[in-house]
Amino acid sequence: MAADLTDFGNWLAVPSVVCLWLAVLLRAPGALRSPQQRGLWLAVATAAAAMTLNLPDLVTYAMTRGAAYAHTIGLVRNLIGVLSAGAVLYFVAATTRGRRLQLASCAATAAWLGTLVALDAAAPGHGTHTMPPVGDPVPSLAYWLVLISAHVIANAVCVALCWRYSRRTGSRGLAAGLRLFGLGTALAGLFWLAYLLKALFASTWAMPALPLLMNLHGLLRAAAILVPTLFTLRRTAADIATAWRLWPLWRDLVEAVPHVALNKPRSGRVMELLWPPVPRNLLVYRKVIETRDAILILGEYVGPGALEQARGHVTGHGIPEQRRTAAALARVLKDARRAKLAGLPGQTGEAAGLELPAAIQSSNEGGDLADEARFLVDVAEAYTSPATTEEVNVP
């Protein structure tokens, strides 16, 4: 059972390292521009480097190259690991805006690195750094205690603050990232606590689980720094879906009132989404604003009470109020568009007969644009229904 656990943990090493490096590369452009994310990115990048040097095949290869080569790989791996622990502390300090903790993390990291190099140099000649099941740690017990203390202290502080601030933040993305990072760090903390038990008490019962703990920690940290990317992808997908559904209504209204469009429309719906005339993050915003402006202008071609009259033609049982209003507005807009394209005179001021629905009114007065977008999607769905040529019928 213990051997199977170790084998599975070792098998997970390569997928964990690959996921870490992919996450590091994907997040590098945004993280390096953001001081708040830079520490987190550095922590994961250095952890990826240390775990790469600890891959079972690489360790075996280093051992076959001789004691000096194995020693260099082991020392570099440990130093990068301590740098990762310091970056963890720095990330927590940057997230919590703790200036003192930032300075303390930098000072502690420098002290740990210097001490490890000094202890390694003072030890007798040795190969790779290891803590064998039987015998003394290599290069020395003091070296390993300093190394373990760096990781345990950094991980404990990180887990406590990640949990604390994930419960306080109002951002779902930040809360998810902090919890994933905290959970991964907790697994790394258990890894180093097991080494502490081995160093102080020669306890080896937890050793078979160590590869699994370390590699699960890598997967969780990779997921943690990818949270902003996943939230951005989800938001982009939602915007594309909204723009796709709004397009038929927007296209017809802009055709009737072309001056409301900030940019000349593309030749088709697919081109509009693949090559938007505005920055992609503003695509839905512009579609909503331009559709609303067109509705306001087409309101001059609507007679008094037309919207209420159209509501009376909406048939179906249990129709939500917003969808009933959206279907009625779709019918009215079709009539108003035909009148505008036919060159009929419009009415202005109080003579205009279209009273804006509440969803459009509230957004126009500084309300929630997302609510207006949802309402206009309902209008677009009713607008494309053949039933709007005679009477609007919502299933």
Coordinates of C-alpha atoms in Angstrom, one line a residue:
M1 CA 0.0 0.0 0.0
A2 CA 2.8 2.4 0.9
A3 CA 4.7 1.5 -2.2
D4 CA 1.6 2.1 -4.4
L5 CA 1.1 5.6 -2.8
T6 CA 4.7 6.5 -3.5
D7 CA 4.5 5.2 -7.0
F8 CA 1.4 7.3 -7.7
G9 CA 3.0 10.4 -6.2
N10 CA 6.1 9.9 -8.4
W11 CA 3.9 9.4 -11.5
L12 CA 2.1 12.7 -10.7
A13 CA 5.5 14.5 -10.7
V14 CA 5.7 15.2 -14.4
P15 CA 2.0 16.3 -14.9
S16 CA 2.4 18.6 -11.8
V17 CA 5.6 20.2 -13.2
V18 CA 4.1 20.6 -16.6
C19 CA 0.9 22.3 -15.2
L20 CA 3.1 24.6 -13.1
W21 CA 5.2 25.8 -16.0
L22 CA 2.1 26.2 -18.3
A23 CA 0.5 28.3 -15.6
V24 CA 3.7 30.3 -15.0
L25 CA 4.0 31.1 -18.8
L26 CA 0.3 31.9 -19.2
R27 CA 0.3 34.3 -16.3
A28 CA 3.7 35.9 -16.9
P29 CA 2.5 38.9 -19.0
G30 CA -0.2 40.1 -16.5
A31 CA 1.6 39.1 -13.3
L32 CA 4.8 40.9 -14.2
R33 CA 2.9 44.1 -14.7
S34 CA 1.0 43.9 -11.4
P35 CA 2.9 44.3 -8.1
Q36 CA 0.1 42.4 -6.3
Q37 CA 0.5 39.4 -8.5
R38 CA 4.2 39.5 -9.0
G39 CA 5.0 37.8 -5.7
L40 CA 2.5 35.0 -6.3
W41 CA 3.9 34.4 -9.8
L42 CA 7.5 34.3 -8.5
A43 CA 6.5 31.9 -5.7
V44 CA 4.9 29.5 -8.3
A45 CA 7.8 29.9 -10.8
T46 CA 10.5 29.1 -8.2
A47 CA 8.4 26.2 -6.9
A48 CA 8.2 24.9 -10.5
A49 CA 12.0 25.2 -10.9
A50 CA 12.7 23.4 -7.6
M51 CA 10.2 20.6 -8.4
T52 CA 11.7 20.3 -11.9
L53 CA 15.1 19.6 -10.3
N54 CA 13.5 17.1 -8.0
L55 CA 11.9 15.0 -10.8
P56 CA 12.8 11.3 -10.1
D57 CA 14.4 10.8 -13.5
L58 CA 16.5 13.9 -13.1
V59 CA 17.6 12.9 -9.6
T60 CA 18.6 9.5 -10.9
Y61 CA 20.5 11.1 -13.8
A62 CA 22.4 13.4 -11.4
M63 CA 23.5 10.5 -9.2
T64 CA 25.0 8.8 -12.2
R65 CA 27.0 11.9 -13.2
G66 CA 29.1 11.8 -10.0
A67 CA 29.0 13.2 -6.4
A68 CA 30.0 16.8 -7.5
Y69 CA 27.2 17.0 -10.1
A70 CA 24.6 15.5 -7.7
H71 CA 25.8 17.9 -5.0
T72 CA 25.3 21.0 -7.2
I73 CA 21.8 19.9 -8.3
G74 CA 20.8 19.3 -4.7
L75 CA 22.1 22.6 -3.4
V76 CA 20.6 24.6 -6.2
R77 CA 17.3 22.8 -5.7
N78 CA 17.2 23.6 -2.0
L79 CA 18.2 27.3 -2.6
I80 CA 15.5 27.7 -5.1
G81 CA 13.0 26.1 -2.7
V82 CA 13.9 28.6 0.0
L83 CA 13.6 31.4 -2.6
S84 CA 10.1 30.0 -3.3
A85 CA 9.3 30.1 0.4
G86 CA 10.4 33.7 0.6
A87 CA 8.3 34.6 -2.4
V88 CA 5.3 33.0 -0.7
L89 CA 5.8 35.3 2.3
Y90 CA 6.3 38.3 -0.1
F91 CA 3.1 37.4 -1.9
V92 CA 1.1 37.3 1.3
A93 CA 2.6 40.6 2.4
A94 CA 1.8 42.2 -1.0
T95 CA -1.8 40.9 -0.9
T96 CA -2.4 42.1 2.7
R97 CA -0.4 45.3 2.1
G98 CA 1.9 44.6 5.0
R99 CA 5.0 46.7 4.5
R100 CA 6.8 45.2 7.5
L101 CA 6.0 41.7 6.4
Q102 CA 7.4 42.4 3.0
L103 CA 10.7 43.7 4.5
A104 CA 10.8 40.7 6.9
S105 CA 10.2 38.2 4.1
C106 CA 13.1 39.7 2.1
A107 CA 15.5 39.8 5.2
A108 CA 14.5 36.2 6.3
T109 CA 15.0 34.8 2.7
A110 CA 18.5 36.4 2.5
A111 CA 19.4 35.0 5.9
W112 CA 18.1 31.5 5.1
L113 CA 20.0 31.4 1.8
G114 CA 23.2 32.7 3.3
T115 CA 23.0 30.2 6.2
L116 CA 22.4 27.2 3.9
V117 CA 25.4 28.1 1.7
A118 CA 27.6 28.5 4.8
L119 CA 26.4 25.2 6.3
D120 CA 26.9 23.4 3.0
A121 CA 30.4 24.8 2.7
A122 CA 31.3 23.8 6.3
A123 CA 30.1 20.2 5.9
P124 CA 32.5 17.4 4.9
G125 CA 32.6 16.4 1.2
H126 CA 29.3 15.0 0.1
G127 CA 27.1 14.3 -2.9
T128 CA 23.4 15.1 -3.3
H129 CA 21.5 16.5 -0.3
T130 CA 19.3 13.8 1.2
M131 CA 17.8 12.5 4.3
P132 CA 18.2 8.7 4.0
P133 CA 15.9 6.3 5.8
V134 CA 18.8 5.2 7.9
G135 CA 21.8 7.3 8.9
D136 CA 22.6 11.0 9.3
P137 CA 21.2 13.7 7.0
V138 CA 23.5 14.9 4.2
P139 CA 25.2 17.4 4.4
S140 CA 24.2 17.9 8.1
L141 CA 21.3 18.0 10.5
A142 CA 21.8 21.7 11.0
Y143 CA 21.5 22.3 7.3
W144 CA 18.2 20.4 7.1
L145 CA 16.7 22.1 10.2
V146 CA 17.4 25.5 8.6
L147 CA 15.9 24.4 5.3
I148 CA 12.8 22.9 7.0
S149 CA 12.3 25.9 9.2
A150 CA 12.2 28.2 6.1
H151 CA 9.5 26.2 4.5
V152 CA 7.5 25.5 7.7
I153 CA 7.4 29.1 8.8
A154 CA 6.6 30.5 5.3
N155 CA 3.9 27.9 4.7
A156 CA 2.3 28.4 8.1
V157 CA 2.1 32.2 7.7
C158 CA 0.8 31.8 4.2
V159 CA -2.0 29.3 5.1
A160 CA -3.2 31.4 8.0
L161 CA -3.3 34.7 6.0
C162 CA -4.7 33.1 2.8
W163 CA -7.6 31.6 4.9
R164 CA -8.2 34.9 6.7
Y165 CA -8.3 37.2 3.7
S166 CA -10.2 34.7 1.5
R167 CA -13.1 35.1 3.9
R168 CA -12.9 38.9 3.9
T169 CA -12.5 39.8 0.2
G170 CA -15.6 40.6 -1.9
S171 CA -13.9 39.2 -5.1
R172 CA -14.9 35.7 -5.9
G173 CA -11.8 35.3 -8.1
L174 CA -9.4 36.5 -5.4
A175 CA -11.1 34.3 -2.8
A176 CA -10.8 31.2 -4.9
G177 CA -7.2 31.9 -5.8
L178 CA -6.3 32.5 -2.1
R179 CA -8.0 29.3 -1.0
L180 CA -6.4 27.1 -3.7
F181 CA -3.0 28.6 -3.0
G182 CA -3.5 28.2 0.8
L183 CA -4.6 24.5 0.3
G184 CA -1.6 23.8 -1.9
T185 CA 0.7 25.5 0.6
A186 CA -0.8 23.5 3.5
L187 CA 0.1 20.3 1.6
A188 CA 3.7 21.6 1.2
G189 CA 3.7 22.4 4.9
L190 CA 2.7 18.8 5.7
F191 CA 5.5 17.6 3.4
W192 CA 8.1 19.6 5.4
L193 CA 6.6 18.6 8.8
A194 CA 7.2 15.0 7.8
Y195 CA 10.8 15.8 7.1
L196 CA 11.0 17.5 10.5
L197 CA 9.7 14.4 12.2
K198 CA 12.3 12.4 10.3
A199 CA 15.1 14.8 11.3
L200 CA 14.3 15.0 15.0
F201 CA 12.7 11.7 15.8
A202 CA 13.8 9.3 12.9
S203 CA 10.0 8.9 12.2
T204 CA 9.4 7.5 8.7
W205 CA 5.7 6.6 8.7
A206 CA 4.7 9.6 6.6
M207 CA 7.5 9.3 4.1
P208 CA 5.6 7.2 1.4
A209 CA 3.1 10.0 1.1
L210 CA 5.6 12.8 0.5
P211 CA 5.7 12.6 -3.3
L212 CA 1.9 12.8 -3.5
L213 CA 1.8 15.7 -1.1
M214 CA 4.4 17.7 -3.0
N215 CA 2.9 17.1 -6.5
L216 CA -0.7 17.8 -5.4
H217 CA 0.7 21.0 -4.0
G218 CA 2.1 21.9 -7.4
L219 CA -1.3 21.2 -9.1
L220 CA -3.1 23.4 -6.6
R221 CA -0.7 26.3 -7.0
A222 CA -1.0 26.1 -10.7
A223 CA -4.7 26.3 -10.4
A224 CA -4.4 29.2 -8.0
I225 CA -2.6 31.5 -10.4
L226 CA -4.8 30.4 -13.3
V227 CA -8.0 31.6 -11.5
P228 CA -7.8 35.1 -13.0
T229 CA -7.4 33.6 -16.5
L230 CA -10.3 31.2 -16.0
F231 CA -12.5 34.1 -14.8
T232 CA -11.5 36.2 -17.8
L233 CA -12.3 33.3 -20.2
R234 CA -15.7 32.8 -18.6
R235 CA -16.4 36.6 -18.8
T236 CA -15.3 36.7 -22.4
A237 CA -17.4 33.6 -23.3
A238 CA -20.4 35.3 -21.7
D239 CA -19.8 38.5 -23.5
I240 CA -19.5 36.7 -26.8
A241 CA -22.8 34.8 -26.2
T242 CA -24.5 38.1 -25.3
A243 CA -23.2 39.9 -28.3
W244 CA -24.2 37.0 -30.6
R245 CA -27.8 37.0 -29.3
L246 CA -28.0 40.8 -29.5
W247 CA -26.7 41.1 -33.0
P248 CA -29.9 40.6 -35.1
L249 CA -31.8 43.3 -33.1
W250 CA -28.7 45.6 -33.0
R251 CA -28.1 45.2 -36.8
D252 CA -31.7 46.0 -37.7
L253 CA -31.9 49.0 -35.4
V254 CA -28.5 50.4 -36.5
E255 CA -29.6 50.0 -40.1
A256 CA -32.5 52.2 -39.4
V257 CA -30.6 54.7 -37.2
P258 CA -27.0 54.3 -38.5
H259 CA -25.6 57.4 -36.7
V260 CA -25.9 55.7 -33.3
A261 CA -23.1 53.2 -34.1
L262 CA -19.6 54.3 -33.0
N263 CA -18.0 52.2 -35.7
K264 CA -19.1 50.9 -39.1
P265 CA -20.6 47.4 -38.5
R266 CA -18.9 44.4 -39.9
S267 CA -20.3 42.4 -42.8
G268 CA -21.8 39.6 -40.6
R269 CA -22.3 38.3 -37.1
V270 CA -19.3 36.0 -37.2
M271 CA -17.0 38.8 -38.4
E272 CA -18.3 41.1 -35.8
L273 CA -17.2 38.6 -33.1
L274 CA -14.0 37.5 -34.6
W275 CA -12.9 41.0 -35.6
P276 CA -14.8 43.4 -33.4
P277 CA -14.6 47.1 -34.4
V278 CA -14.0 48.0 -30.7
P279 CA -11.9 46.4 -28.0
R280 CA -13.3 43.0 -27.2
N281 CA -14.0 43.9 -23.5
L282 CA -16.2 46.8 -24.7
L283 CA -18.1 44.8 -27.3
V284 CA -21.2 44.1 -25.3
Y285 CA -21.1 47.6 -23.7
R286 CA -21.2 49.2 -27.2
K287 CA -23.9 46.9 -28.4
V288 CA -26.1 47.7 -25.4
I289 CA -25.5 51.5 -25.6
E290 CA -26.1 51.7 -29.4
T291 CA -29.2 49.5 -29.2
R292 CA -30.6 51.7 -26.4
D293 CA -29.9 54.9 -28.3
A294 CA -31.6 53.5 -31.4
I295 CA -34.6 52.5 -29.3
L296 CA -34.8 56.1 -28.0
I297 CA -34.8 57.5 -31.5
L298 CA -37.2 55.0 -32.9
G299 CA -39.5 55.9 -30.0
E300 CA -40.4 59.0 -32.1
Y301 CA -42.2 56.7 -34.5
V302 CA -44.4 55.0 -31.9
G303 CA -47.8 56.2 -31.2
P304 CA -49.2 56.8 -27.6
G305 CA -50.0 53.7 -25.7
A306 CA -48.4 51.4 -28.4
L307 CA -46.3 49.5 -25.9
E308 CA -49.3 48.7 -23.6
Q309 CA -51.3 47.7 -26.6
A310 CA -48.6 45.4 -27.8
R311 CA -48.4 43.9 -24.3
G312 CA -52.0 42.8 -24.8
H313 CA -51.1 40.8 -27.8
V314 CA -48.5 38.8 -25.9
T315 CA -50.1 35.4 -25.3
G316 CA -49.1 32.5 -23.2
H317 CA -49.5 31.4 -19.5
G318 CA -47.1 32.2 -16.7
I319 CA -44.9 34.6 -18.8
P320 CA -42.5 36.6 -16.5
E321 CA -43.2 40.3 -16.5
Q322 CA -39.8 41.2 -18.0
R323 CA -40.3 38.8 -21.0
R324 CA -43.8 40.1 -21.6
T325 CA -42.5 43.7 -21.8
A326 CA -39.5 42.6 -23.9
A327 CA -41.9 40.8 -26.4
A328 CA -44.1 43.9 -26.6
L329 CA -41.2 46.1 -27.2
A330 CA -39.9 43.9 -29.9
R331 CA -43.2 44.2 -31.7
V332 CA -43.3 48.0 -31.3
L333 CA -39.7 48.3 -32.6
K334 CA -40.5 46.3 -35.7
D335 CA -43.3 48.8 -36.5
A336 CA -41.2 51.8 -35.6
R337 CA -38.3 50.6 -37.8
R338 CA -40.5 50.1 -40.8
A339 CA -41.9 53.6 -40.3
K340 CA -38.4 55.1 -40.1
L341 CA -37.2 53.3 -43.2
A342 CA -40.3 54.3 -45.1
G343 CA -39.5 57.9 -44.4
L344 CA -42.5 58.7 -42.3
P345 CA -42.3 61.7 -40.0
G346 CA -41.5 61.1 -36.4
Q347 CA -42.7 62.8 -33.2
T348 CA -40.5 64.6 -30.8
G349 CA -40.6 65.6 -27.2
E350 CA -43.8 64.8 -25.2
A351 CA -45.5 63.7 -28.4
A352 CA -43.3 60.6 -28.7
G353 CA -45.4 57.7 -27.6
L354 CA -42.8 55.1 -26.4
E355 CA -42.3 54.9 -22.6
L356 CA -39.0 53.2 -21.9
P357 CA -39.2 49.9 -20.0
A358 CA -37.8 50.0 -16.4
A359 CA -34.7 48.0 -17.3
I360 CA -33.6 50.5 -19.9
Q361 CA -34.6 53.5 -17.7
S362 CA -32.6 52.3 -14.7
S363 CA -29.5 51.7 -16.8
N364 CA -29.8 55.0 -18.5
E365 CA -29.8 56.6 -15.1
G366 CA -26.7 54.9 -14.0
G367 CA -28.1 51.5 -13.1
D368 CA -26.8 48.0 -13.8
L369 CA -25.7 47.6 -17.4
A370 CA -25.8 43.8 -17.0
D371 CA -29.6 43.9 -16.2
E372 CA -30.2 46.0 -19.4
A373 CA -28.2 43.5 -21.5
R374 CA -30.3 40.6 -20.2
F375 CA -33.5 42.5 -21.0
L376 CA -32.3 43.4 -24.5
V377 CA -31.4 39.8 -25.1
D378 CA -35.0 38.9 -24.3
V379 CA -36.1 41.7 -26.7
A380 CA -33.8 40.2 -29.4
E381 CA -35.2 36.7 -29.0
A382 CA -38.7 38.0 -29.4
Y383 CA -37.7 40.3 -32.2
T384 CA -36.4 37.4 -34.3
S385 CA -39.6 35.4 -33.7
P386 CA -41.9 35.2 -36.7
A387 CA -44.8 35.8 -34.3
T388 CA -43.9 39.5 -34.0
T389 CA -45.2 40.2 -37.5
E390 CA -48.8 39.7 -36.2
E391 CA -48.8 39.0 -32.5
V392 CA -46.1 38.2 -30.1
N393 CA -46.4 34.7 -28.6
V394 CA -43.9 33.7 -25.9
P395 CA -43.9 30.0 -25.1

